[in-house]
CSV table of C-alpha atoms in Angstrom, one decimal:
chain,number,residue,atom,x,y,z
A,497,MET,CA,87.7,105.6,72.7
A,498,SER,CA,85.9,108.6,71.2
A,499,ASN,CA,83.1,110.2,73.2
A,500,ARG,CA,81.7,112.0,70.2
A,501,ALA,CA,78.0,112.1,70.3
A,502,VAL,CA,76.0,110.5,67.4
A,503,LEU,CA,74.2,113.0,65.2
A,504,GLU,CA,71.5,111.3,63.0
A,505,VAL,CA,69.8,113.3,60.3
A,506,ILE,CA,66.7,112.4,58.3
A,507,ALA,CA,67.4,112.3,54.6
A,508,LEU,CA,64.8,112.0,51.8
A,509,ASP,CA,67.2,111.9,48.9
A,510,ALA,CA,70.8,112.2,47.8
A,511,GLU,CA,70.8,116.0,48.0
A,512,ASP,CA,69.8,115.8,51.6
A,513,ALA,CA,72.4,113.1,52.3
A,514,VAL,CA,75.3,115.0,50.8
A,515,ALA,CA,74.4,118.2,52.8
A,516,ALA,CA,73.9,116.3,56.0
A,517,GLN,CA,77.3,114.6,55.8
A,518,ALA,CA,78.9,117.9,54.9
A,519,GLY,CA,77.4,119.4,58.0
A,520,GLY,CA,78.8,116.7,60.2
A,521,ALA,CA,76.1,114.0,60.5
A,522,ASP,CA,77.3,110.6,61.6
A,523,ARG,CA,74.4,108.7,60.3
A,524,LEU,CA,71.3,109.2,58.2
A,525,GLU,CA,67.7,107.9,58.6
A,526,LEU,CA,66.3,107.3,55.2
A,527,VAL,CA,62.6,107.8,54.7
A,528,THR,CA,60.0,109.1,52.2
A,529,ASP,CA,56.7,110.9,52.7
A,530,MET,CA,57.1,113.0,55.9
A,531,ALA,CA,53.4,113.9,55.6
A,532,ALA,CA,52.9,110.3,56.9
A,533,ASP,CA,55.7,110.8,59.4
A,534,GLY,CA,58.2,108.8,57.4
A,535,LEU,CA,57.7,105.7,55.3
A,536,THR,CA,60.1,103.2,53.5
A,537,PRO,CA,62.0,104.8,50.7
A,538,SER,CA,62.4,103.0,47.3
A,539,ARG,CA,65.3,100.7,46.6
A,540,GLU,CA,66.3,103.3,43.9
A,541,THR,CA,66.4,106.1,46.5
A,542,PHE,CA,68.5,104.0,48.8
A,543,ALA,CA,70.9,103.1,46.1
A,544,ALA,CA,71.3,106.7,45.0
A,545,ILE,CA,72.0,107.8,48.6
A,546,ARG,CA,74.3,104.9,49.2
A,547,SER,CA,76.4,106.0,46.2
A,548,ALA,CA,76.4,109.6,47.3
A,549,VAL,CA,77.7,109.4,50.9
A,550,ASP,CA,79.9,107.1,52.9
A,551,ILE,CA,78.3,107.3,56.4
A,552,PRO,CA,75.9,104.7,57.8
A,553,LEU,CA,72.3,104.7,56.6
A,554,ARG,CA,69.4,103.4,58.6
A,555,VAL,CA,66.4,102.7,56.3
A,556,MET,CA,62.8,103.0,57.6
A,557,LEU,CA,60.6,99.9,57.3
A,558,ARG,CA,57.1,101.3,57.6
A,559,LEU,CA,54.2,101.1,55.1
A,560,ALA,CA,51.7,103.7,56.4
A,561,ASP,CA,51.2,106.4,58.9
A,562,GLY,CA,50.7,105.1,62.5
A,563,PHE,CA,52.2,102.3,64.4
A,564,ALA,CA,50.3,99.3,63.1
A,565,ALA,CA,52.4,96.9,61.0
A,566,GLY,CA,49.9,96.5,58.2
A,567,ASP,CA,50.7,93.7,55.7
A,568,ILE,CA,53.5,91.8,57.4
A,569,GLU,CA,54.4,89.8,54.3
A,570,VAL,CA,54.8,93.0,52.3
A,571,LEU,CA,57.0,94.4,55.1
A,572,ALA,CA,59.1,91.3,55.1
A,573,ARG,CA,59.5,91.3,51.3
A,574,THR,CA,60.5,94.9,51.4
A,575,ALA,CA,63.1,94.2,54.0
A,576,ARG,CA,64.6,91.4,51.9
A,577,GLU,CA,64.7,93.6,48.8
A,578,LEU,CA,66.5,96.4,50.7
A,579,ARG,CA,69.0,93.9,52.1
A,580,ALA,CA,69.6,92.6,48.6
A,581,GLU,CA,70.3,96.2,47.5
A,582,GLY,CA,72.9,96.5,50.3
A,583,ALA,CA,71.0,98.1,53.2
A,584,ASP,CA,72.5,96.9,56.4
A,585,GLU,CA,70.9,99.1,59.1
A,586,PHE,CA,67.2,99.7,59.6
A,587,VAL,CA,64.4,101.5,61.6
A,588,LEU,CA,61.1,99.8,62.6
A,589,GLY,CA,58.6,99.5,65.3
A,590,PHE,CA,55.1,98.2,65.5
A,591,LEU,CA,52.4,98.3,68.2
A,592,ASP,CA,49.2,96.2,68.5
A,593,GLN,CA,45.8,97.7,69.1
A,594,ASP,CA,46.4,97.7,72.9
A,595,GLY,CA,49.6,99.7,72.6
A,596,HIS,CA,51.9,96.7,73.3
A,597,ALA,CA,54.8,95.7,71.1
A,598,ASP,CA,53.5,93.7,68.1
A,599,LEU,CA,56.0,90.9,68.5
A,600,VAL,CA,54.7,88.9,65.6
A,601,ALA,CA,55.3,91.7,63.2
A,602,VAL,CA,58.6,92.8,64.7
A,603,GLU,CA,60.0,89.3,64.8
A,604,ARG,CA,58.9,88.5,61.3
A,605,VAL,CA,60.6,91.6,59.9
A,606,VAL,CA,63.7,91.2,62.0
A,607,ALA,CA,64.1,87.7,60.7
A,608,GLN,CA,64.7,89.1,57.3
A,609,LEU,CA,67.5,91.4,58.4
A,610,ASP,CA,70.3,88.8,58.8
A,611,GLY,CA,71.4,90.3,62.2
A,612,SER,CA,71.6,93.8,60.9
A,613,ALA,CA,71.5,96.7,63.4
A,614,TRP,CA,68.2,98.4,63.8
A,615,THR,CA,66.4,101.1,65.8
A,616,PHE,CA,63.0,100.7,67.4
A,617,HIS,CA,61.5,104.1,66.6
A,618,ARG,CA,59.1,106.4,68.3
A,619,ALA,CA,56.4,103.8,68.6
A,620,ILE,CA,57.9,103.4,72.1
A,621,ASP,CA,56.5,106.8,72.9
A,622,ARG,CA,53.0,105.5,72.2
A,623,ALA,CA,53.4,102.3,74.1
A,624,THR,CA,51.1,101.4,77.0
A,625,ASP,CA,54.1,100.3,79.1
A,626,ARG,CA,57.6,101.4,78.0
A,627,ASP,CA,59.4,99.2,80.5
A,628,ALA,CA,57.5,96.1,79.4
A,629,LEU,CA,58.1,96.9,75.7
A,630,ARG,CA,61.8,97.2,76.3
A,631,LYS,CA,62.0,93.9,78.1
A,632,GLN,CA,59.9,92.1,75.5
A,633,LEU,CA,62.2,93.2,72.8
A,634,ALA,CA,65.5,92.9,74.7
A,635,ASP,CA,66.7,89.6,73.2
A,636,LEU,CA,65.9,90.4,69.5
A,637,PRO,CA,69.0,90.2,67.3
A,638,GLY,CA,70.3,93.6,66.1
A,639,LEU,CA,68.3,95.9,68.3
A,640,ASP,CA,70.8,98.5,69.4
A,641,THR,CA,68.9,101.8,69.6
A,642,TYR,CA,65.6,103.3,70.7
A,643,LEU,CA,64.5,106.5,69.0
A,644,THR,CA,62.4,108.4,71.5
A,645,ALA,CA,61.3,111.8,72.8
A,646,GLY,CA,60.3,110.3,76.1
A,647,SER,CA,56.7,111.4,75.4
A,648,PRO,CA,54.2,111.4,72.5
A,649,ALA,CA,54.2,115.2,72.9
A,650,GLY,CA,57.9,115.6,72.3
A,651,VAL,CA,61.2,116.1,74.2
A,652,ASP,CA,60.0,119.1,76.3
A,653,ASP,CA,57.5,116.8,78.0
A,654,GLY,CA,59.7,113.7,77.8
A,655,ILE,CA,62.9,114.8,79.5
A,656,PRO,CA,62.0,113.3,82.9
A,657,THR,CA,61.4,109.9,81.2
A,658,LEU,CA,64.6,110.2,79.1
A,659,LEU,CA,66.7,111.0,82.2
A,660,ALA,CA,65.1,108.1,84.1
A,661,GLU,CA,65.8,105.6,81.3
A,662,ALA,CA,69.4,106.9,80.9
A,663,ALA,CA,70.0,106.2,84.6
A,664,ARG,CA,69.0,102.6,84.0
A,665,ALA,CA,71.5,102.0,81.2
A,666,GLY,CA,72.9,98.5,81.2
A,667,GLU,CA,69.9,97.0,83.0
A,668,PRO,CA,67.9,94.2,81.3
A,669,GLY,CA,65.9,96.0,78.5
A,670,TYR,CA,68.0,99.1,78.8
A,671,GLU,CA,71.1,98.0,77.0
A,672,ALA,CA,70.2,99.7,73.7
A,673,GLN,CA,71.3,103.3,73.0
A,674,ILE,CA,68.9,106.1,73.6
A,675,LEU,CA,68.6,108.2,70.4
A,676,VAL,CA,66.7,111.4,71.3
A,677,GLY,CA,64.4,112.8,68.7
A,678,GLY,CA,61.0,114.4,68.3
A,679,GLY,CA,60.8,118.1,69.0
A,680,LEU,CA,64.5,118.1,70.0
A,681,GLN,CA,66.0,121.6,70.4
A,682,LEU,CA,69.5,122.9,71.0
A,683,HIS,CA,68.7,124.0,74.5
A,684,HIS,CA,67.8,120.5,75.5
A,685,LEU,CA,71.4,119.2,74.7
A,686,PRO,CA,73.3,120.2,77.9
A,687,ARG,CA,70.8,118.4,80.3
A,688,LEU,CA,70.6,115.3,78.1
A,689,ARG,CA,74.4,115.1,77.6
A,690,ALA,CA,75.0,115.5,81.4
A,691,ALA,CA,72.8,112.5,81.9
A,692,GLY,CA,75.0,110.4,79.6
A,693,ILE,CA,72.8,110.5,76.6
A,694,ASP,CA,75.0,110.5,73.5
A,695,ALA,CA,72.8,110.1,70.4
A,696,PHE,CA,70.5,112.7,68.8
A,697,HIS,CA,68.2,112.7,65.8
A,698,ILE,CA,67.0,115.7,63.9
A,699,GLY,CA,64.7,116.2,60.9
A,700,GLY,CA,63.0,119.6,60.7
A,701,ALA,CA,65.8,121.2,62.6
A,702,ALA,CA,68.1,120.4,59.7
A,703,ARG,CA,65.7,122.3,57.3
A,704,PRO,CA,65.2,125.9,58.5
A,705,ALA,CA,63.2,126.5,55.3
A,706,GLY,CA,60.7,123.7,56.0
A,707,TRP,CA,60.2,120.1,54.7
A,708,SER,CA,59.8,121.4,51.2
A,709,ALA,CA,63.4,122.5,51.2
A,710,PRO,CA,66.5,120.3,51.4
A,711,VAL,CA,68.7,119.7,54.4
A,712,ASP,CA,70.8,122.7,55.1
A,713,ALA,CA,74.5,121.8,55.8
A,714,ALA,CA,74.9,124.9,58.0
A,715,ALA,CA,72.0,124.0,60.2
A,716,VAL,CA,73.5,120.5,60.7
A,717,ARG,CA,76.9,122.0,61.4
A,718,GLU,CA,75.3,124.1,64.2
A,719,TRP,CA,74.1,120.9,65.8
A,720,ARG,CA,77.5,119.2,65.3
A,721,GLU,CA,79.3,122.1,66.9
A,722,ALA,CA,76.8,122.2,69.8
A,723,LEU,CA,77.3,118.5,70.5
A,724,ASP,CA,81.1,118.8,70.2
A,725,ALA,CA,81.4,121.8,72.5
């Protein structure tokens, strides 16, 4: 079995997707509007990216900045439409006003995914109780990944939490893969890899010229080579 670490790259369009795959990305997270920290892309954007690359695509299900679900029926309809377009992996995560998992919203959306694999995103880093959230979500179909920095402030502050959660792998609530992202830098990799963490997520790091520029294949390749070293 391969021990190759997963490298996931944020893609906004087909140009990003092609460059990310060329640089060695294993999977893409598809979003729009990074000014709002990443919202659901259009069906047309998904279709264009799907036709441009052949690596897995995880599509964001998020209507507005923040971690409230908003209109659950709109979310559910959007999920159904993307499934109909061929999307088969997703990213979502909603909290209630007290910082607990919004199970009503999460379950309603997950019910539209037909068992598709999905990531609970960095809402976990804003949760009142990470352990309780993990255990609440543990039995939902398709949940196989948590995207997390370990802290709302980013990986620098979150490493102790990431290492502690990695050490609990396989326990109830800790079966899902840890996908580290949010201020992730190359110098973090050795310590995280040594702890058994094997999935990493980059956005700005794949765009040395900033979010107004496309993904740079060479920047992605630097990460790929660091992970493979």
